[in-house]
């Protein structure tokens, strides 16, 4: 088994999942301000360190995606953040794209940037202790979007990124996120997500990426958040599985979903059903940002010194999702 495959399995094997704590400073500032906390480097670290030192890091969280600011910070115990995460038994990862920018040629769509100088940045992150990376392509659904241009240019960037990351001995998380914003139906989401994922694999294969050494991070198949025709959780799970079965080559070890604006409970329930119905060989796990942090952040914002209370809430969410990643969650386990 390749070393990269081993790393991927360490991150999402045995029911473990990923904590996506890689919000850019701009996004984190919005999250902190929404709960009335001043967004300073110290406060951003305090909340994140509370999560990174909680017990679920050992039992549930196989990997943590960090932002550039955080991976270079020193913990309150004077250790490197990458060491804190590794000492807890998890693996540190890093977001390496530099954000989604206006796509020339289709200015209402986005292209993710960050390839220039990437090889050197990867070497630096690897030295600091990163074992895996993330790059997010983002697509919106309308009657005409995502366009062929957005689909092919983002797939190309994701593939070039992945090849560089593997060259540097790290596992690339390939994240093509088809947004849930809009009035579209679940069928639209199914069709457009399928086009996006198929193109990504076409490019990954052309760029000679070792598919055994990646993790795919897709959206689930959902009706748009403004759609009048919502579908049941059962249908979400079945459509999501059908899409992935058709579009993802069998060499890929696993899939870690983003939560994408679903509530904490929805994200857990849908993941649980996906695993209940999973008749593929793919591991189906989670790489949640909001759906792992929301309640913990709300609690913490009321008393930023109450680290133990914050950790209790985070531990519960992580445990629920780890059960869901094995199809063993039920509503009765929620508090
Ligand atoms: P959400 O789970 O909040 O969608 O975040 C996951 C992520 O990493 C988005 O890039």
Short mmCIF file of C-alpha atoms and ligand atoms in Angstrom, two decimals:
data_model
loop_
_atom_site.label_atom_id
_atom_site.label_comp_id
_atom_site.label_asym_id
_atom_site.label_seq_id
_atom_site.Cartn_x
_atom_site.Cartn_y
_atom_site.Cartn_z
CA UNK A 1 0.00 0.00 0.00
CA UNK A 2 1.35 3.42 -0.86
CA UNK A 3 2.34 5.83 1.90
CA UNK A 4 -0.22 8.35 0.64
CA UNK A 5 -2.96 5.74 0.83
CA UNK A 6 -1.91 5.02 4.43
CA UNK A 7 -2.22 8.68 5.33
CA UNK A 8 -5.66 8.91 3.71
CA UNK A 9 -6.83 5.88 5.70
CA UNK A 10 -5.45 7.32 8.93
CA UNK A 11 -7.50 10.46 8.34
CA UNK A 12 -10.87 8.91 7.47
CA UNK A 13 -10.59 5.21 8.35
CA UNK A 14 -12.40 3.58 11.30
CA UNK A 15 -15.19 6.15 11.44
CA UNK A 16 -12.83 9.07 11.83
CA UNK A 17 -13.48 12.34 10.06
CA UNK A 18 -11.99 15.75 9.42
CA UNK A 19 -12.41 19.01 11.30
CA UNK A 20 -12.34 21.81 8.71
CA UNK A 21 -10.96 24.70 10.77
CA UNK A 22 -9.41 26.47 7.80
CA UNK A 23 -11.69 29.48 7.62
CA UNK A 24 -9.78 32.43 6.17
CA UNK A 25 -9.32 35.36 8.53
CA UNK A 26 -12.15 37.16 6.71
CA UNK A 27 -14.58 34.26 7.14
CA UNK A 28 -13.52 33.61 10.74
CA UNK A 29 -14.02 37.29 11.52
CA UNK A 30 -17.59 37.08 10.23
CA UNK A 31 -18.22 33.94 12.33
CA UNK A 32 -16.77 35.51 15.49
CA UNK A 33 -18.54 38.82 15.02
CA UNK A 34 -21.85 37.01 14.51
CA UNK A 35 -21.54 35.77 18.10
CA UNK A 36 -20.16 39.04 19.47
CA UNK A 37 -16.48 38.06 19.87
CA UNK A 38 -13.71 40.38 18.68
CA UNK A 39 -11.71 38.75 15.88
CA UNK A 40 -8.08 38.99 17.01
CA UNK A 41 -5.32 36.44 16.28
CA UNK A 42 -5.42 35.53 20.02
CA UNK A 43 -9.18 34.92 20.07
CA UNK A 44 -9.10 32.96 16.83
CA UNK A 45 -6.39 30.75 18.32
CA UNK A 46 -8.14 30.41 21.69
CA UNK A 47 -11.27 28.93 20.13
CA UNK A 48 -9.35 26.70 17.77
CA UNK A 49 -6.96 25.49 20.47
CA UNK A 50 -9.96 24.52 22.60
CA UNK A 51 -11.11 22.24 19.77
CA UNK A 52 -7.66 20.89 18.94
CA UNK A 53 -7.01 19.83 22.53
CA UNK A 54 -10.34 18.11 23.15
CA UNK A 55 -10.58 14.35 23.68
CA UNK A 56 -12.48 13.70 20.44
CA UNK A 57 -9.26 14.58 18.61
CA UNK A 58 -8.02 11.16 19.68
CA UNK A 59 -11.17 9.11 19.05
CA UNK A 60 -13.02 10.86 16.23
CA UNK A 61 -11.00 13.48 14.36
CA UNK A 62 -8.42 11.91 12.04
CA UNK A 63 -7.31 15.20 10.52
CA UNK A 64 -7.65 18.96 10.98
CA UNK A 65 -7.51 21.42 8.10
CA UNK A 66 -5.74 24.60 9.17
CA UNK A 67 -5.43 28.07 7.71
CA UNK A 68 -2.01 29.65 7.09
CA UNK A 69 -2.31 31.89 10.17
CA UNK A 70 -3.10 28.98 12.50
CA UNK A 71 -0.44 26.55 11.27
CA UNK A 72 2.20 29.15 12.15
CA UNK A 73 0.80 29.98 15.62
CA UNK A 74 2.19 28.70 18.93
CA UNK A 75 -0.25 27.13 21.42
CA UNK A 76 -0.76 28.39 24.98
CA UNK A 77 1.43 25.43 26.07
CA UNK A 78 4.21 26.85 23.86
CA UNK A 79 4.07 24.01 21.35
CA UNK A 80 3.59 24.25 17.59
CA UNK A 81 -0.06 23.79 16.54
CA UNK A 82 0.97 20.92 14.28
CA UNK A 83 2.55 19.20 17.33
CA UNK A 84 -0.51 19.78 19.46
CA UNK A 85 -2.66 18.09 16.80
CA UNK A 86 -0.23 15.19 16.24
CA UNK A 87 0.18 14.64 20.00
CA UNK A 88 -3.59 14.25 20.27
CA UNK A 89 -3.39 11.46 17.68
CA UNK A 90 -4.71 13.40 14.67
CA UNK A 91 -3.01 14.69 11.52
CA UNK A 92 -2.51 18.35 10.61
CA UNK A 93 -3.50 19.56 7.15
CA UNK A 94 -3.48 22.93 5.41
CA UNK A 95 -5.68 24.84 2.99
CA UNK A 96 -3.40 25.90 0.16
CA UNK A 97 -5.64 27.66 -2.33
CA UNK A 98 -5.75 31.43 -2.16
CA UNK A 99 -9.47 31.76 -2.70
CA UNK A 100 -12.12 31.84 -5.41
CA UNK A 101 -11.83 34.84 -7.77
CA UNK A 102 -13.96 36.13 -10.65
CA UNK A 103 -13.60 33.82 -13.66
CA UNK A 104 -12.50 35.83 -16.70
CA UNK A 105 -14.84 34.92 -19.54
CA UNK A 106 -17.75 34.16 -17.18
CA UNK A 107 -17.67 36.88 -14.54
CA UNK A 108 -20.62 35.55 -12.52
CA UNK A 109 -18.66 32.39 -11.77
CA UNK A 110 -15.50 31.68 -9.81
CA UNK A 111 -12.09 30.16 -10.41
CA UNK A 112 -9.93 29.14 -7.48
CA UNK A 113 -6.42 30.59 -7.51
CA UNK A 114 -3.16 29.71 -5.79
CA UNK A 115 -1.05 27.68 -8.22
CA UNK A 116 1.72 30.28 -8.59
CA UNK A 117 4.51 29.48 -6.14
CA UNK A 118 2.54 26.51 -4.80
CA UNK A 119 5.45 24.04 -4.97
CA UNK A 120 7.54 26.21 -2.62
CA UNK A 121 4.66 26.83 -0.23
CA UNK A 122 3.98 23.09 -0.08
CA UNK A 123 7.60 22.38 0.86
CA UNK A 124 7.32 24.90 3.67
CA UNK A 125 4.05 23.43 5.00
CA UNK A 126 5.48 19.93 4.81
CA UNK A 127 8.44 21.06 6.92
CA UNK A 128 6.07 22.56 9.51
CA UNK A 129 4.35 19.16 9.77
CA UNK A 130 1.40 19.14 7.34
CA UNK A 131 0.42 15.69 6.10
CA UNK A 132 -2.42 16.68 3.81
CA UNK A 133 -3.84 19.71 2.02
CA UNK A 134 -7.10 21.18 0.76
CA UNK A 135 -8.13 23.09 -2.35
CA UNK A 136 -11.75 24.13 -2.90
CA UNK A 137 -13.31 24.79 -6.27
CA UNK A 138 -16.72 26.43 -6.02
CA UNK A 139 -19.61 26.29 -8.48
CA UNK A 140 -23.05 27.85 -8.40
CA UNK A 141 -26.17 26.39 -9.97
CA UNK A 142 -28.43 28.46 -12.23
CA UNK A 143 -30.09 27.59 -15.53
CA UNK A 144 -26.76 28.16 -17.33
CA UNK A 145 -24.23 27.48 -14.58
CA UNK A 146 -21.89 25.93 -13.88
CA UNK A 147 -20.66 26.67 -17.38
CA UNK A 148 -18.35 24.33 -19.27
CA UNK A 149 -15.63 26.92 -18.73
CA UNK A 150 -16.05 26.93 -14.94
CA UNK A 151 -16.19 23.14 -14.83
CA UNK A 152 -13.07 22.62 -16.92
CA UNK A 153 -10.92 25.43 -15.51
CA UNK A 154 -11.59 24.48 -11.88
CA UNK A 155 -11.01 20.78 -12.63
CA UNK A 156 -7.70 21.67 -14.29
CA UNK A 157 -6.61 23.72 -11.26
CA UNK A 158 -7.66 20.95 -8.84
CA UNK A 159 -5.62 18.44 -10.82
CA UNK A 160 -2.50 20.61 -11.07
CA UNK A 161 -2.76 21.26 -7.33
CA UNK A 162 -3.16 17.54 -6.56
CA UNK A 163 -0.14 16.52 -8.63
CA UNK A 164 2.06 19.09 -6.87
CA UNK A 165 0.81 18.00 -3.43
CA UNK A 166 1.55 14.33 -4.07
CA UNK A 167 4.99 15.26 -5.40
CA UNK A 168 5.54 16.77 -1.94
CA UNK A 169 4.43 13.55 -0.12
CA UNK A 170 1.09 14.89 1.10
CA UNK A 171 -2.51 13.77 0.45
CA UNK A 172 -4.59 16.28 -1.51
CA UNK A 173 -8.20 16.78 -0.51
CA UNK A 174 -10.00 17.49 -3.76
CA UNK A 175 -12.99 19.68 -3.00
CA UNK A 176 -15.35 20.59 -5.81
CA UNK A 177 -18.22 22.29 -3.96
CA UNK A 178 -21.47 22.77 -5.86
CA UNK A 179 -23.23 25.32 -3.67
CA UNK A 180 -26.70 24.73 -2.27
CA UNK A 181 -27.68 28.42 -2.77
CA UNK A 182 -30.64 28.83 -5.11
CA UNK A 183 -34.02 27.53 -6.18
CA UNK A 184 -32.77 24.51 -8.11
CA UNK A 185 -34.13 21.00 -7.64
CA UNK A 186 -32.21 18.03 -6.24
CA UNK A 187 -32.23 16.56 -9.78
CA UNK A 188 -30.40 19.68 -11.01
CA UNK A 189 -27.89 19.31 -8.20
CA UNK A 190 -27.45 15.64 -9.10
CA UNK A 191 -26.82 16.35 -12.77
CA UNK A 192 -24.51 19.32 -12.25
CA UNK A 193 -22.53 17.74 -9.44
CA UNK A 194 -22.05 14.66 -11.63
CA UNK A 195 -20.66 16.81 -14.47
CA UNK A 196 -18.32 18.59 -12.08
CA UNK A 197 -16.98 15.40 -10.44
CA UNK A 198 -16.56 13.55 -13.74
CA UNK A 199 -14.49 16.39 -15.16
CA UNK A 200 -12.35 16.53 -12.02
CA UNK A 201 -11.42 12.86 -12.39
CA UNK A 202 -10.73 13.24 -16.10
CA UNK A 203 -8.19 15.96 -15.23
CA UNK A 204 -6.76 14.14 -12.20
CA UNK A 205 -6.08 11.12 -14.41
CA UNK A 206 -4.46 13.27 -17.16
CA UNK A 207 -2.22 14.83 -14.53
CA UNK A 208 -1.13 11.35 -13.33
CA UNK A 209 -2.47 11.83 -9.84
CA UNK A 210 -2.42 8.62 -7.76
CA UNK A 211 -6.12 8.20 -7.02
CA UNK A 212 -5.36 5.89 -4.07
CA UNK A 213 -3.71 8.86 -2.39
CA UNK A 214 -6.47 11.47 -2.50
CA UNK A 215 -9.64 12.18 -0.53
CA UNK A 216 -12.64 13.55 -2.41
CA UNK A 217 -14.62 16.22 -0.55
CA UNK A 218 -17.91 16.75 -2.37
CA UNK A 219 -21.28 18.25 -1.49
CA UNK A 220 -24.23 15.99 -0.83
CA UNK A 221 -27.03 16.01 -3.39
CA UNK A 222 -29.59 18.46 -2.03
CA UNK A 223 -32.34 20.68 -3.39
CA UNK A 224 -31.34 24.37 -3.37
CA UNK A 225 -31.91 26.23 -0.12
CA UNK A 226 -34.64 28.32 -1.81
CA UNK A 227 -36.23 25.40 -3.64
CA UNK A 228 -39.91 24.68 -3.05
CA UNK A 229 -39.32 21.00 -3.68
CA UNK A 230 -37.20 19.74 -0.84
CA UNK A 231 -36.46 16.02 -0.76
CA UNK A 232 -36.32 13.66 2.23
CA UNK A 233 -33.08 12.71 3.98
CA UNK A 234 -33.53 9.23 2.59
CA UNK A 235 -33.61 10.59 -0.96
CA UNK A 236 -30.57 12.80 -0.25
CA UNK A 237 -28.62 9.74 0.81
CA UNK A 238 -29.70 7.60 -2.14
CA UNK A 239 -29.07 10.30 -4.78
CA UNK A 240 -25.69 11.16 -3.24
CA UNK A 241 -24.62 7.51 -3.35
CA UNK A 242 -25.85 7.09 -6.91
CA UNK A 243 -23.91 10.15 -8.05
CA UNK A 244 -20.67 9.04 -6.40
CA UNK A 245 -21.01 5.46 -7.57
CA UNK A 246 -21.28 6.67 -11.16
CA UNK A 247 -18.61 9.36 -11.10
CA UNK A 248 -15.81 8.30 -8.73
CA UNK A 249 -13.19 5.74 -9.85
CA UNK A 250 -12.96 2.73 -7.55
CA UNK A 251 -9.29 3.39 -6.62
CA UNK A 252 -10.28 6.40 -4.51
CA UNK A 253 -10.14 5.29 -0.86
CA UNK A 254 -12.69 7.62 0.54
CA UNK A 255 -15.05 10.51 0.45
CA UNK A 256 -15.40 13.15 3.17
CA UNK A 257 -18.43 15.36 2.72
CA UNK A 258 -18.56 19.09 3.38
CA UNK A 259 -21.59 20.30 5.32
CA UNK A 260 -22.18 23.29 3.04
CA UNK A 261 -24.77 25.13 5.14
CA UNK A 262 -26.76 22.14 6.41
CA UNK A 263 -27.65 22.28 10.11
CA UNK A 264 -25.55 20.17 12.46
CA UNK A 265 -28.32 17.62 12.81
CA UNK A 266 -29.10 17.41 9.09
CA UNK A 267 -25.43 16.89 8.23
CA UNK A 268 -25.18 14.06 10.77
CA UNK A 269 -28.47 12.43 9.78
CA UNK A 270 -27.67 12.50 6.07
CA UNK A 271 -24.19 11.07 6.62
CA UNK A 272 -25.67 8.29 8.74
CA UNK A 273 -28.15 7.34 6.01
CA UNK A 274 -25.44 7.45 3.34
CA UNK A 275 -23.52 4.91 5.40
CA UNK A 276 -26.58 2.78 6.06
CA UNK A 277 -27.18 2.48 2.32
CA UNK A 278 -23.51 2.46 1.29
CA UNK A 279 -23.01 -0.49 -1.05
CA UNK A 280 -19.71 0.80 -2.42
CA UNK A 281 -16.16 0.21 -1.21
CA UNK A 282 -15.65 3.91 -0.54
CA UNK A 283 -15.29 5.11 3.02
CA UNK A 284 -17.98 7.78 3.51
CA UNK A 285 -17.02 10.23 6.20
CA UNK A 286 -17.15 13.91 7.07
CA UNK A 287 -15.00 17.01 6.65
CA UNK A 288 -17.26 19.50 8.35
CA UNK A 289 -16.63 23.11 9.23
CA UNK A 290 -19.87 24.70 10.38
CA UNK A 291 -21.61 21.41 11.20
CA UNK A 292 -18.87 20.56 13.73
CA UNK A 293 -18.25 24.00 15.19
CA UNK A 294 -21.51 25.95 15.27
CA UNK A 295 -22.83 24.94 18.72
CA UNK A 296 -19.37 24.95 20.27
CA UNK A 297 -18.71 28.46 18.96
CA UNK A 298 -22.04 29.75 20.25
CA UNK A 299 -21.36 28.31 23.70
CA UNK A 300 -17.78 29.58 23.79
CA UNK A 301 -18.81 33.10 22.81
CA UNK A 302 -20.82 33.43 26.04
CA UNK A 303 -17.72 32.81 28.17
CA UNK A 304 -14.47 32.49 26.26
CA UNK A 305 -12.73 31.14 29.38
CA UNK A 306 -15.01 28.09 29.57
CA UNK A 307 -12.81 25.76 27.54
CA UNK A 308 -14.08 22.56 29.21
CA UNK A 309 -17.73 23.38 28.43
CA UNK A 310 -16.81 24.25 24.84
CA UNK A 311 -14.93 20.97 24.46
CA UNK A 312 -17.87 18.99 25.81
CA UNK A 313 -20.10 20.35 23.06
CA UNK A 314 -17.50 19.82 20.36
CA UNK A 315 -16.80 16.27 21.59
CA UNK A 316 -20.47 15.42 21.38
CA UNK A 317 -20.78 16.66 17.78
CA UNK A 318 -17.61 14.85 16.72
CA UNK A 319 -18.84 11.64 18.35
CA UNK A 320 -22.24 11.88 16.65
CA UNK A 321 -20.59 12.31 13.26
CA UNK A 322 -18.16 9.47 13.87
CA UNK A 323 -21.13 7.23 14.67
CA UNK A 324 -22.84 8.50 11.50
CA UNK A 325 -19.71 7.69 9.49
CA UNK A 326 -20.33 4.07 10.50
CA UNK A 327 -24.10 4.15 10.10
CA UNK A 328 -24.53 3.77 13.85
CA UNK A 329 -26.08 7.12 14.75
CA UNK A 330 -29.67 7.58 15.90
CA UNK A 331 -31.62 10.65 17.00
CA UNK A 332 -31.98 9.28 20.52
CA UNK A 333 -28.23 9.73 21.07
CA UNK A 334 -28.48 13.50 20.69
CA UNK A 335 -28.60 15.60 23.87
P1 LIG B 1 -18.57 23.45 5.78
O1 LIG B 1 -18.68 22.07 6.35
O2 LIG B 1 -18.94 24.54 6.75
O3 LIG B 1 -19.26 23.58 4.45
O4 LIG B 1 -17.04 23.71 5.52
C1 LIG B 1 -16.28 22.73 4.94
C2 LIG B 1 -15.22 23.34 4.13
O5 LIG B 1 -14.07 23.07 4.36
C3 LIG B 1 -15.56 24.26 3.04
O6 LIG B 1 -14.46 24.48 2.24
#
